[in-house]
Amino acid sequence: MSETEKHPVSIAVVGSGYVGLVAAACFAEIGHKVVCVDNDESKIQSLQQGGIPIHEDFLPELLERHRNSRIRFTTDLRTATQEAEAIFIAVGTPQSETGSADLSYVDAVASEIARSIDGYKVIVEKSTVPVYTNEWICRVIARNGISTDHFDVTSNPEFLREGTAVVDFLHPDRIVIGAQTERAASLLQKIYAPLTTGAYYDQSDAVPGPCSRQKTPPILQTSTKAAEIIKHASNAFLATKISFINAVANICEAVGADVEDVARGMGMDARIGPKFLRAGVGYGGSCFPKDVAAFRNVAELVGVDFALLREVEAINEEQKQRFFQKIRSALWTFRGKSLCVLGLAFKGGTDDIRESPALDIVRQLLNEGSKVNAFDPAAEERTREVIPPNAQMRYCSDPYEAATDADAVLILNDWPEFAELNLERLRSVLRYPIVVDGRNLYDPAKMAQMGFTYLSVGRPANIHHSGISTQDPQAGLYKPGATRGF
Ligand code: UGA
């Protein structure tokens, strides 16, 4: 029996969203006793009955494995606080009107925890929060009359990506612990010990991933402020990498070079690395747009003009517009056209449509009078809530149904199945063999060979006309005010 199985830590995770639910399931998976708290009664009821509110690989298996043994669900934060040694706050920190993070949910949860504390507790910020949030939580708790001997507030940022969240959590690149006291730091170290000692990876039913007994995740202990900044700075840096390669892609388009070659060449430099250099339709999701704005706001508040981040945001906005113009350049006009849209979520592997560039594009297409036949393997249900089906918007059950009689296919996110389409079949059902690919999933030469007009991002366009295929380095180039036929 492992040390954790003998002495599990009692953990409460407040918030059952993408981060909270995954963290709760993974803490149970590594042996702890977890209660997941949310004030949404219907969500908790559904979780208690075996419902899974989000699409995430391995999550159903973990919840099934630990439900009612190591993990349970409740709306009762008071009891959960009293029973827990560590309370992880994983509630939303949405963007406010000024771009700063709205911390009212964190504030409300901290106050309620304060009213329930009956002994020493370690309170852990798991949500992405701006620097100084730790101090604020301490103040809120102290204001409720709790002595500083009875609690510590730590920062333990989460770096998981949606779609691969469980693997990212259990096989992290690093575990960051921001703590002001050794007592608090050692509880967090104990919580993560099954990962940092490698004991978890020896289990025969462990979720597979890059870590192992030989390659355990490193733990970095810092101040709480540094931990808070690590999270914001990491997301802002990754978004910068994406905007950088998108700007480079636009240069590539202008001169007829292939951005995929350029990214490969850059990524071979170990100082740059190959990841997050995929040009596309711009970044989206619930994190990058919000966190870049929040970090810029933090900088402003402390008197630093982080102009670079404004540029990162501007490039991202322009990238979406450029892509829309690229579609226009393939179709000339939109009214009355029938378009097959593959991808609605902000990226493949998830059902999350928050800040999805794909939805921005769909809305613009609908505004311009096109008919949209959409397919996404997981995001249809969520999209239906914001864009209900009607005569203009149809949801389809597979890519070929969506492509039937369409004037073009638009690839708007990177589900693996979109890179493995049967191209013969696709071409045979389309009205015109046009593919505008926002994720560079296909080889332009192969697409030309197959008879497609193929436009992608940062690569020369292949214009297929009357059986003759030509490469036009300028065809994908956005010229404000201009439209281009083929
Ligand atoms: C991101 C970070 O990657 C996580 O480390 C972090 O924990 C998380 O935010 C968070 O703060 O909660 P996520 O938003 O799930 O994770 O998705 P990513 O895989 O990072 O993708 C973000 C956006 O960038 C997507 O729209 C994606 O399509 C785009 N992207 C990503 C590119 O356009 N190019 C790339 O090379 C990589």
XYZ file of C-alpha atoms and ligand atoms in Angstrom:
523
model
C 0.000 0.000 0.000
C 1.410 3.400 -1.003
C 2.003 6.265 1.412
C -0.891 8.225 -0.168
C -3.266 5.257 0.082
C -2.326 4.929 3.761
C -2.601 8.679 4.444
C -4.671 10.373 1.738
C -5.116 14.137 1.975
C -8.697 15.386 2.352
C -9.207 17.838 -0.475
C -12.102 20.123 -1.395
C -12.159 21.507 -4.928
C -14.507 24.456 -5.335
C -15.798 24.812 -8.899
C -16.627 21.951 -11.246
C -15.668 23.550 -14.555
C -12.930 22.419 -16.935
C -10.154 22.942 -14.359
C -11.985 22.085 -11.115
C -13.599 18.866 -12.285
C -10.421 17.576 -13.918
C -8.330 18.502 -10.852
C -10.848 16.772 -8.545
C -10.878 13.594 -10.658
C -7.073 13.557 -10.890
C -6.527 14.137 -7.155
C -8.804 11.126 -6.565
C -6.873 9.168 -9.186
C -3.593 9.727 -7.308
C -5.136 8.487 -4.093
C -6.687 11.425 -2.239
C -10.117 11.826 -0.701
C -11.863 14.517 -2.716
C -15.076 16.469 -2.516
C -15.988 18.618 -5.499
C -18.204 21.589 -4.639
C -20.350 23.734 -6.906
C -23.310 26.012 -6.207
C -25.036 24.824 -9.387
C -27.438 22.259 -7.923
C -28.458 20.661 -11.205
C -24.824 20.201 -12.229
C -23.978 18.555 -8.902
C -27.034 16.328 -9.116
C -26.047 15.241 -12.596
C -22.448 14.560 -11.498
C -23.731 12.506 -8.565
C -25.784 10.435 -10.992
C -22.869 9.781 -13.331
C -23.297 12.701 -15.756
C -20.184 14.171 -17.409
C -20.686 17.851 -18.210
C -17.639 18.319 -20.483
C -15.923 16.451 -23.282
C -12.491 15.453 -22.004
C -10.487 12.309 -22.738
C -10.125 9.912 -19.749
C -12.450 11.992 -17.543
C -15.423 9.579 -17.782
C -13.149 6.641 -16.892
C -11.646 8.427 -13.854
C -15.015 9.592 -12.535
C -16.423 6.102 -12.993
C -13.430 4.605 -11.200
C -13.611 6.898 -8.144
C -17.235 8.079 -7.835
C -18.576 7.474 -4.327
C -15.278 6.020 -3.158
C -12.579 8.686 -3.442
C -14.663 11.468 -5.004
C -18.050 12.860 -4.192
C -20.023 15.935 -5.256
C -21.846 18.466 -3.117
C -23.239 22.002 -2.968
C -22.343 22.258 0.724
C -19.158 24.351 0.855
C -19.322 24.732 4.628
C -19.092 21.015 5.413
C -16.594 20.495 2.604
C -14.348 23.212 4.098
C -14.587 21.723 7.575
C -13.685 18.251 6.371
C -10.815 19.288 4.110
C -7.148 19.906 4.843
C -6.676 21.711 1.525
C -9.305 23.728 -0.326
C -8.601 24.413 -3.998
C -10.430 27.395 -5.476
C -11.123 26.638 -9.141
C -13.991 28.994 -9.950
C -14.217 31.183 -13.053
C -12.277 34.441 -13.370
C -13.982 35.921 -16.448
C -12.849 39.048 -18.232
C -14.437 42.264 -16.984
C -15.245 45.237 -19.190
C -11.839 46.820 -18.574
C -9.986 43.630 -19.567
C -9.037 42.870 -15.960
C -10.036 39.548 -14.366
C -13.397 39.636 -12.572
C -12.558 38.164 -9.170
C -16.018 38.330 -7.631
C -16.474 34.519 -7.636
C -13.096 34.072 -5.915
C -14.052 36.747 -3.376
C -17.433 35.090 -2.663
C -15.875 31.645 -2.214
C -13.086 33.020 0.024
C -15.676 34.732 2.255
C -17.722 31.566 2.552
C -14.628 29.480 3.336
C -13.713 32.059 6.016
C -17.142 31.709 7.619
C -16.700 27.917 7.779
C -13.094 27.525 8.956
C -12.817 25.539 12.196
C -9.127 24.581 12.199
C -5.921 24.997 10.154
C -6.629 24.988 6.406
C -4.503 25.464 3.324
C -6.413 27.464 0.748
C -5.065 27.045 -2.764
C -5.612 29.322 -5.753
C -6.052 27.044 -8.762
C -7.976 29.506 -10.934
C -5.891 31.844 -13.079
C -5.677 35.026 -11.037
C -3.670 38.256 -11.199
C -0.747 38.895 -8.887
C -1.849 40.141 -5.432
C -4.975 37.922 -5.425
C -3.290 35.868 -2.719
C -3.031 38.941 -0.505
C -6.661 39.763 -1.153
C -7.840 36.274 -0.182
C -5.779 36.516 3.025
C -7.389 39.875 3.796
C -10.918 38.574 3.120
C -10.367 35.635 5.474
C -8.706 37.714 8.187
C -11.553 40.261 7.899
C -13.930 37.469 8.921
C -12.086 37.186 12.209
C -9.944 34.150 11.368
C -6.507 34.227 12.969
C -3.555 33.921 10.571
C -2.454 30.749 12.451
C -5.549 29.018 11.151
C -4.889 29.282 7.438
C -2.382 29.766 4.659
C -3.210 30.868 1.155
C -1.038 29.359 -1.566
C -0.905 29.557 -5.327
C -0.720 26.363 -7.369
C -1.425 27.360 -10.971
C -2.717 24.785 -13.416
C -1.273 24.433 -16.912
C -3.625 21.825 -18.380
C -5.006 22.256 -21.884
C -8.605 21.438 -22.678
C -8.928 18.222 -24.653
C -5.785 16.740 -23.103
C -6.509 17.975 -19.582
C -6.280 14.666 -17.697
C -2.968 13.671 -19.289
C -1.608 17.216 -18.789
C -2.607 17.125 -15.107
C -1.137 13.708 -14.353
C 1.954 14.173 -16.545
C 2.778 17.857 -16.070
C 5.902 19.661 -17.359
C 6.199 21.194 -13.901
C 4.289 21.674 -10.661
C 4.479 25.230 -9.335
C 3.860 25.840 -5.651
C 3.746 29.415 -4.423
C 3.700 29.380 -0.634
C 4.744 31.709 2.166
C 5.086 29.028 4.866
C 6.765 25.624 4.940
C 3.682 24.139 6.600
C 1.524 24.975 3.573
C 4.204 24.043 1.028
C 4.700 20.633 2.611
C 0.969 19.811 2.391
C 1.009 20.627 -1.328
C 4.153 18.529 -1.758
C 2.370 15.649 -0.037
C -0.616 16.037 -2.373
C 1.604 15.828 -5.470
C 3.970 13.168 -4.051
C 2.464 10.301 -6.101
C 3.526 12.218 -9.222
C 6.823 13.705 -8.026
C 8.051 10.373 -6.597
C 6.818 8.515 -9.673
C 4.746 6.078 -7.560
C 1.614 6.792 -9.618
C 3.299 5.856 -12.897
C 4.046 2.337 -11.555
C 0.324 1.596 -11.230
C -0.823 -0.829 -13.907
C -3.972 1.237 -14.571
C -2.221 4.649 -14.563
C -3.302 7.055 -17.312
C -0.454 6.846 -19.848
C 1.624 9.891 -20.726
C 5.143 11.262 -20.952
C 6.087 10.955 -17.235
C 7.348 7.746 -15.636
C 9.189 6.516 -12.538
C 12.397 7.591 -14.315
C 11.045 10.891 -15.627
C 9.071 12.510 -12.825
C 7.670 16.050 -13.004
C 9.815 18.702 -11.308
C 8.367 20.804 -8.525
C 9.171 24.517 -8.352
C 8.602 26.330 -5.082
C 8.302 30.114 -5.260
C 6.647 33.043 -3.561
C 2.893 33.313 -4.091
C 3.393 36.405 -6.266
C 5.894 34.651 -8.532
C 3.536 31.665 -8.912
C 0.674 33.978 -9.900
C 2.878 35.729 -12.455
C 4.222 32.400 -13.832
C 0.687 31.455 -14.852
C -0.197 34.741 -16.547
C 3.222 35.108 -18.160
C 3.149 31.531 -19.503
C -0.215 31.999 -21.212
C 0.768 35.437 -22.524
C 4.041 34.027 -23.877
C 2.295 31.123 -25.651
C -0.209 33.551 -27.187
C 2.739 35.704 -28.302
C 4.305 32.691 -30.003
C 1.062 32.088 -31.910
C 0.642 35.724 -32.981
C 4.305 35.798 -33.982
C 3.967 32.799 -36.285
C 0.686 34.159 -37.674
C 2.458 37.411 -38.595
C 5.285 35.366 -40.161
C 2.626 33.369 -42.061
C 1.386 36.590 -43.599
C 4.898 37.411 -44.815
C 5.152 33.872 -46.216
C 1.900 34.346 -48.118
C 3.134 37.617 -49.573
C 6.356 36.093 -50.924
C 5.197 32.568 -51.732
C 7.068 30.724 -48.972
C 5.601 27.931 -46.833
C 5.143 28.877 -43.159
C 5.213 25.197 -42.183
C 8.827 24.999 -43.438
C 9.655 28.248 -41.677
C 8.124 27.038 -38.377
C 9.959 23.713 -38.674
C 13.237 25.526 -39.220
C 12.659 27.881 -36.320
C 11.458 25.107 -34.020
C 14.648 23.078 -34.520
C 16.436 25.731 -32.490
C 16.164 24.280 -28.990
C 15.884 27.817 -27.613
C 12.694 28.377 -29.632
C 11.177 24.860 -29.699
C 8.613 23.538 -32.201
C 5.463 23.838 -30.091
C 2.859 26.591 -30.433
C 4.226 27.640 -33.804
C 1.216 26.482 -35.801
C -0.193 29.281 -37.913
C -3.966 29.345 -38.206
C -7.176 31.284 -37.727
C -5.952 32.927 -34.510
C -6.068 31.693 -30.942
C -9.306 31.452 -28.958
C -10.676 29.642 -25.934
C -11.448 30.645 -22.398
C -7.817 31.319 -21.463
C -5.529 33.083 -23.941
C -7.801 35.995 -24.926
C -8.784 36.628 -21.301
C -5.347 36.080 -19.792
C -3.456 38.250 -22.290
C -5.889 41.091 -21.527
C -5.662 40.485 -17.769
C -1.858 40.395 -17.778
C -1.735 43.600 -19.833
C -4.090 45.099 -17.271
C -1.886 43.963 -14.358
C 1.117 45.568 -16.079
C -0.793 48.827 -16.531
C -1.828 48.880 -12.872
C 1.789 48.612 -11.743
C 2.934 51.267 -14.233
C 4.400 49.025 -16.948
C 3.323 49.624 -20.537
C 3.381 46.069 -21.930
C 2.696 47.272 -25.494
C 3.844 43.919 -26.909
C 0.677 42.300 -25.560
C -1.528 44.873 -27.290
C 0.175 43.917 -30.539
C -0.334 40.195 -29.797
C -4.067 40.887 -29.414
C -4.205 43.072 -32.539
C -2.465 40.426 -34.682
C -4.905 37.818 -33.396
C -7.917 39.949 -34.307
C -6.488 40.710 -37.735
C -5.767 37.025 -38.319
C -9.458 36.183 -38.035
C -10.342 38.979 -40.469
C -7.656 37.908 -42.927
C -9.017 34.381 -42.869
C -12.490 35.633 -43.610
C -11.127 37.615 -46.549
C -9.329 34.477 -47.701
C -12.673 32.672 -47.830
C -14.046 35.625 -49.774
C -11.115 35.422 -52.166
C -12.112 31.827 -52.967
C -15.858 32.437 -53.276
C -16.155 36.011 -54.525
C -19.635 36.536 -53.008
C -21.336 34.950 -50.008
C -25.077 35.479 -50.468
C -26.853 32.234 -51.308
C -23.685 30.130 -51.135
C -23.826 26.883 -49.217
C -20.736 26.302 -47.095
C -19.526 23.227 -45.277
C -17.973 24.239 -41.944
C -15.794 21.646 -40.238
C -15.078 22.682 -36.650
C -17.025 24.847 -34.192
C -15.067 24.468 -30.924
C -12.113 26.822 -30.371
C -9.807 23.902 -31.175
C -10.060 20.157 -31.769
C -10.504 17.718 -28.890
C -12.940 19.847 -26.891
C -16.603 20.892 -26.868
C -15.687 24.382 -25.616
C -16.877 27.185 -27.899
C -15.821 30.122 -25.729
C -14.033 32.765 -27.848
C -13.986 30.308 -30.722
C -12.589 31.860 -33.922
C -14.739 29.303 -35.777
C -17.939 30.778 -34.354
C -16.863 34.322 -35.265
C -16.446 33.134 -38.838
C -19.761 31.242 -38.868
C -21.578 34.358 -37.615
C -19.984 36.494 -40.321
C -20.929 33.959 -42.993
C -24.533 33.951 -41.769
C -24.564 37.770 -41.696
C -23.381 37.852 -45.275
C -26.227 35.565 -46.327
C -24.473 32.196 -46.709
C -26.003 28.892 -45.691
C -23.842 26.961 -43.239
C -23.785 23.169 -42.930
C -21.715 22.578 -39.819
C -20.087 19.545 -38.274
C -18.032 19.260 -35.087
C -17.478 15.939 -33.286
C -18.255 17.406 -29.831
C -19.334 21.063 -29.934
C -22.693 20.847 -31.722
C -24.793 20.839 -28.565
C -23.108 23.923 -27.098
C -23.217 25.746 -30.443
C -26.941 25.013 -30.855
C -27.519 27.017 -27.650
C -26.011 30.174 -29.188
C -26.786 29.606 -32.888
C -30.035 27.640 -33.090
C -30.623 25.632 -36.251
C -32.761 27.358 -38.885
C -33.077 27.634 -42.636
C -29.580 29.145 -42.849
C -27.789 27.066 -40.186
C -27.875 23.284 -40.339
C -26.028 20.841 -38.079
C -24.782 17.680 -39.739
C -23.719 14.343 -38.344
C -20.548 13.864 -40.383
C -18.208 15.837 -42.666
C -19.580 14.330 -45.888
C -23.180 15.189 -45.059
C -22.010 18.761 -44.373
C -20.092 18.846 -47.663
C -22.894 17.517 -49.857
C -23.669 20.104 -52.563
C -21.602 22.735 -50.743
C -19.761 25.459 -52.637
C -16.667 24.997 -50.443
C -15.336 23.303 -47.333
C -13.984 25.515 -44.543
C -11.769 23.792 -41.957
C -11.920 25.890 -38.797
C -10.371 23.714 -36.096
C -7.981 20.803 -35.804
C -9.912 17.673 -34.821
C -7.700 14.747 -35.931
C -10.522 13.353 -38.104
C -10.509 16.528 -40.205
C -6.942 15.689 -41.254
C -8.013 12.212 -42.383
C -10.912 12.925 -44.686
C -11.520 10.644 -47.647
C -10.646 13.262 -50.256
C -12.110 11.340 -53.207
C -15.413 11.088 -51.394
C -15.262 14.723 -50.307
C -14.648 15.921 -53.856
C -17.438 13.753 -55.214
C -20.092 15.216 -52.882
C -19.052 18.879 -53.158
C -20.591 21.171 -55.742
C -17.165 22.808 -56.248
C -13.876 21.266 -55.093
C -12.751 24.187 -52.924
C -11.172 23.778 -49.482
C -10.174 26.752 -47.321
C -8.153 25.325 -44.469
C -7.575 27.437 -41.362
C -5.404 24.789 -39.695
C -3.063 23.690 -42.524
C -4.143 20.053 -42.207
C -3.344 19.076 -45.805
C -0.402 19.119 -48.153
C -1.107 21.770 -50.825
C 0.610 19.701 -53.547
C -1.541 16.659 -52.763
C -4.692 18.759 -52.743
C -3.772 20.180 -56.145
C -3.154 16.681 -57.457
C -6.595 15.654 -56.242
C -8.124 18.532 -58.151
C -8.934 20.855 -55.270
C -8.598 24.596 -55.129
C -6.865 24.713 -51.784
C -6.204 27.802 -49.693
C -4.492 27.517 -46.329
C -2.587 29.831 -43.981
C 0.906 31.103 -44.817
C 1.303 28.822 -47.826
C 0.932 29.422 -51.552
C -2.636 28.824 -52.689
C -3.453 26.193 -55.292
C -6.050 27.435 -57.691
C -7.615 24.638 -59.680
C -9.409 25.888 -62.733
C -10.794 23.851 -65.621
C -8.562 20.924 -64.789
C -5.423 23.104 -64.648
C -3.814 23.676 -61.285
C -1.586 26.696 -60.684
C 0.203 27.985 -57.635
C -0.619 31.555 -56.875
C 1.560 32.971 -54.095
C -0.677 36.020 -53.865
C -4.018 34.233 -53.994
C -4.414 33.954 -50.265
C -3.217 37.480 -49.688
C -5.612 39.764 -47.970
C -5.993 43.067 -49.742
C -8.303 45.369 -47.842
C -11.302 46.189 -49.949
C -10.330 43.772 -52.696
C -12.116 40.604 -53.726
C -10.585 37.903 -55.824
C -12.185 35.329 -58.055
C -10.466 32.250 -59.378
C -4.148 27.092 -22.630
C -2.708 26.708 -22.256
O -2.093 25.984 -23.327
C -2.676 25.852 -20.992
O -1.327 25.594 -20.604
C -3.405 26.603 -19.874
O -3.454 25.835 -18.687
C -4.814 26.928 -20.306
O -4.761 27.737 -21.512
C -5.481 27.692 -19.190
O -4.977 28.753 -18.809
O -6.430 27.157 -18.589
P -6.195 25.854 -23.863
O -6.847 27.198 -23.852
O -6.961 24.673 -23.410
O -4.847 25.895 -22.955
O -5.752 25.541 -25.353
P -4.398 25.574 -26.212
O -4.123 24.212 -26.692
O -3.321 26.283 -25.527
O -4.889 26.445 -27.458
C -5.298 27.815 -27.306
C -5.606 28.415 -28.655
O -4.398 28.598 -29.402
C -6.498 27.542 -29.545
O -7.410 28.387 -30.224
C -5.537 26.884 -30.506
O -6.129 26.515 -31.722
C -4.528 28.008 -30.687
N -3.186 27.533 -31.125
C -2.445 26.740 -30.317
C -2.681 27.964 -32.348
O -3.345 28.717 -33.096
N -1.428 27.549 -32.727
C -0.670 26.746 -31.946
O 0.461 26.424 -32.347
C -1.184 26.329 -30.711
